[in-house]
Amino acid sequence: MQSKNRQIPIAFAVLTLVAGISIGTSATQEDEEADRGKKDFVEVGCYQCHGYQGQGGPGGRIAPKPLPLEAFTRLVRRPANVMPAYSPKVLSDEQLKRIHKYLESIPEDPEVSTLPALSEE
Amino acid sequence: MTTRRDFLKGVAAAGTLSGLASKSEAQAAQAETQTRAAVSALPPSSYVEAMESDVPGYSEAEAEHYFVQHAGSDFMADVIKSLGIDYIASNPGSSHRGLQESLVNYGGNTKPEWLTCLHEESSVAMGHAYSKIAYKPMAMACHSTVGLQHAAMAIYNAYCDRAPLIVFGGNHLDAADRRPGAEWSHAAQDAAKLVRDFVKWDDTPHSLQHFMESTMRAYKIATTPPMGPVVIIVDGHLQEKEVEGNLPRIPALAPTVPPQGEIGALREVARLLVNAERPVILVDRVAHTPEGMTRLVELAEALQAPVVDRGGRMNFPNDHYLNQSGRRGQLIREADVILGMEMYDFWGAVNTMRDLVHRESSRRTRSDVKLISLGVNDLFIKANYQSFQRYQPVDLSIGGDAQASLPSLTEEVRRAMSAGRRSQIADREKGLREAYGNMQAQSRRRATYGWNSSPISTARLTMEVWQQIKEHDWSLVSRGLGGWPQRLWKMNKHYHHIGFSGGGGVGYGLPASVGAALANREHGRLTVSFQSDGDLNYAPGVLWTAAHHGIPLLSVMHNNRAYHQEVMHLQRIATRRQRGADGPAKIGNVFEDPFIDYATLAKSMGWWSTGPISDPADLAPALKRAIDVVSQGEPALVDVVCQPR
């Protein structure tokens, strides 16, 4: 029993370490993807209409909460309004995924109430 | 022929600058003292004082050979002065040197004052915007063929924007009198032909009488709605040669009363509007003056009808709950009656056409909507340039100046409204106020998007500027950044916004801002302009004009380092063809490698300047310093690196 009891914290510690490493690696990969997505976002010209932060302009706001990836992809491939259609020839699915990651990584904008310039009547 | 002595006696007798050429004319003038006083009420200039003594050392015959005693352009100056024109903007040229000399020396360089411009396009654009603040035209002098070619694009903008301008163009008509060389390449059989397609009227006078009559006529034509530019070609020889015979009397100017819509038709409009459940008032270039705003508010309130302001002029205060421009899509879709007034593009307001390979259009309106057009566009149209936009069939079309027609229309609306109907209409107010509040809240929420981003968001820049100017008596004289000022600032005075270029000819923004600032100067207003970089690059010399003439202007740059509209266009085409992305879209369209240093450029022209600023936190202190400079009567430029749109 004693030896078995001793093994539990050791096993827990090992699991925690492994999980920690695993989580840490995943976060880094996601950051890298988002960084690459940011480059893609600029290189394929999304910023032209949607702004560097996806905040919108002539095109709509697409960050920080973009449409789910599937819907996002469908919209980019077959846009409904004035946006030009981006075929896989000029924008791959991989790039789209990375761009989506980038848009998800953009922090929330401040609330109106926290900005005196906008909250004053 | 009039002699020098006769002329001097005439001047002495009349004691004015009215261009008297003979004793008999002087006597006639004495009988017209009142009229003449209005024409030439200024004290004698140094020119006149000099003419009050003979030229020593010359016989009368020699003096008549060498000297011009009374030049034709002196009389031209009197005519121009009689019109109450305050400024004449010009890049110099020998074909109008006679007129220039007369206005500067004989006329004392006042009313009009000669403004030194470094490009004719700048002269014209200055006058274009000036007229929208001063409510009267400025004059320009263009140097013959070449000067008028430089001026042409800006004249086109003014034509599209229905802005009055008086353009004088030099020329040498008589081939026998032309010096070899430049006077030939700078002469034309029909100089005004170059711009005839996009001016309201032009003429080429052959005598001083003809000049007087045509200039008076030109002024009336330019300032009668639909307003527009006019051109008078001024022959060089006519300017410079000795006046022969008596000069014509300059009559007082009687401005033309603008045409009003026919009363029976206005009555029918009133009936339709009063009976409508969802009326919408669409406006574009309605308010020539503050009176137009007041009258439009009266109409909208009488009907409790939302107003969608397309922004060609400052038509309707944006702090009024009936200004629902931000809801235009929904309002147009749901409307049962739409009254479009002075619409530059009525078709475009009620239809859509997407920018696809196959151009397909669709209507935005209900199929049973009643469309009414009121304005002067149908009263004046030319064939070649297509700025009149696509033909829009309407149910009722009324030719008449909308501003002039508004009092009668509102009166007819009130008459057509029974007490019961008035009560029903009044019930709309609550819902419209609520919708207005939601629209405003949505605009503020949208302004937060990308608030802390760098490059700086256009909404953030708009509000940083607002924080600094809101306590001043300000005037925004440029296109706003993505329409943010119209959504977020309190705009309720006519000079808070002056519309756009009209023709979309890039290069209007900077000189127009200087011209509008000149008109604002006498009122002590803080003139503010959002200056795009692509526009500034066309003719930056007007920066110097502003500094030289002490024209205070706060120019805040929307610097996206590109002709960004064109970047988007090229991207669209490349994407449509499935090749290329942002890199190729930049070729030919961006200002990189090196970036242009606008602050240094402005500084070199005598402006206070700072930038480029790309951190939003740096904006407030920079703007404060710039406004301090502008308050001292000088121009200041803040270069801000912004999001593309």
PDB file of C-alpha atoms in Angstrom, chain B residues 162 224-226 257-267 269 288 339-343 346 371-381 394-406 408-409:
ATOM      1  CA  ARG B 162     -22.547  73.056 -59.277  1.00  0.00           C
ATOM      2  CA  THR B 224     -28.027  81.296 -60.707  1.00  0.00           C
ATOM      3  CA  PRO B 225     -28.972  77.705 -59.843  1.00  0.00           C
ATOM      4  CA  PRO B 226     -27.844  75.384 -61.233  1.00  0.00           C
ATOM      5  CA  VAL B 257     -33.834  85.116 -58.412  1.00  0.00           C
ATOM      6  CA  PRO B 258     -33.544  81.305 -58.413  1.00  0.00           C
ATOM      7  CA  PRO B 259     -36.336  79.407 -60.157  1.00  0.00           C
ATOM      8  CA  GLN B 260     -38.928  77.810 -57.878  1.00  0.00           C
ATOM      9  CA  GLY B 261     -40.908  74.660 -58.548  1.00  0.00           C
ATOM     10  CA  GLU B 262     -44.355  75.219 -60.051  1.00  0.00           C
ATOM     11  CA  ILE B 263     -46.870  75.632 -57.260  1.00  0.00           C
ATOM     12  CA  GLY B 264     -49.402  73.125 -58.590  1.00  0.00           C
ATOM     13  CA  ALA B 265     -46.717  70.480 -58.784  1.00  0.00           C
ATOM     14  CA  LEU B 266     -45.512  71.297 -55.282  1.00  0.00           C
ATOM     15  CA  ARG B 267     -49.099  70.889 -54.095  1.00  0.00           C
ATOM     16  CA  VAL B 269     -45.878  66.559 -53.897  1.00  0.00           C
ATOM     17  CA  HIS B 288     -26.693  76.646 -50.745  1.00  0.00           C
ATOM     18  CA  LEU B 339     -38.695  62.823 -52.428  1.00  0.00           C
ATOM     19  CA  GLY B 340     -35.231  63.292 -53.943  1.00  0.00           C
ATOM     20  CA  MET B 341     -34.005  66.860 -53.938  1.00  0.00           C
ATOM     21  CA  GLU B 342     -31.015  68.135 -55.922  1.00  0.00           C
ATOM     22  CA  MET B 343     -29.781  64.585 -56.293  1.00  0.00           C
ATOM     23  CA  PHE B 346     -30.936  59.620 -57.928  1.00  0.00           C
ATOM     24  CA  LEU B 371     -40.527  58.673 -56.630  1.00  0.00           C
ATOM     25  CA  ILE B 372     -40.456  62.457 -56.821  1.00  0.00           C
ATOM     26  CA  SER B 373     -37.609  64.565 -58.106  1.00  0.00           C
ATOM     27  CA  LEU B 374     -37.218  68.244 -57.275  1.00  0.00           C
ATOM     28  CA  GLY B 375     -34.178  70.156 -58.446  1.00  0.00           C
ATOM     29  CA  VAL B 376     -32.429  72.036 -61.182  1.00  0.00           C
ATOM     30  CA  ASN B 377     -30.593  69.171 -62.854  1.00  0.00           C
ATOM     31  CA  ASP B 378     -33.204  68.882 -65.591  1.00  0.00           C
ATOM     32  CA  LEU B 379     -32.837  72.586 -66.343  1.00  0.00           C
ATOM     33  CA  PHE B 380     -29.235  72.342 -67.454  1.00  0.00           C
ATOM     34  CA  ILE B 381     -27.481  69.414 -69.030  1.00  0.00           C
ATOM     35  CA  VAL B 394     -39.884  59.097 -61.508  1.00  0.00           C
ATOM     36  CA  ASP B 395     -43.585  59.645 -60.900  1.00  0.00           C
ATOM     37  CA  LEU B 396     -43.266  63.396 -60.615  1.00  0.00           C
ATOM     38  CA  SER B 397     -40.372  65.531 -61.783  1.00  0.00           C
ATOM     39  CA  ILE B 398     -40.211  69.195 -60.876  1.00  0.00           C
ATOM     40  CA  GLY B 399     -37.710  71.648 -62.280  1.00  0.00           C
ATOM     41  CA  GLY B 400     -36.842  74.258 -59.699  1.00  0.00           C
ATOM     42  CA  ASP B 401     -34.246  75.110 -57.121  1.00  0.00           C
ATOM     43  CA  ALA B 402     -35.034  72.976 -54.089  1.00  0.00           C
ATOM     44  CA  GLN B 403     -33.947  75.538 -51.519  1.00  0.00           C
ATOM     45  CA  ALA B 404     -36.054  78.196 -53.187  1.00  0.00           C
ATOM     46  CA  SER B 405     -38.990  75.805 -53.403  1.00  0.00           C
ATOM     47  CA  LEU B 406     -38.911  74.562 -49.812  1.00  0.00           C
ATOM     48  CA  SER B 408     -43.825  76.829 -50.610  1.00  0.00           C
ATOM     49  CA  LEU B 409     -43.604  73.062 -50.347  1.00  0.00           C
TER      50      LEU B 409
END
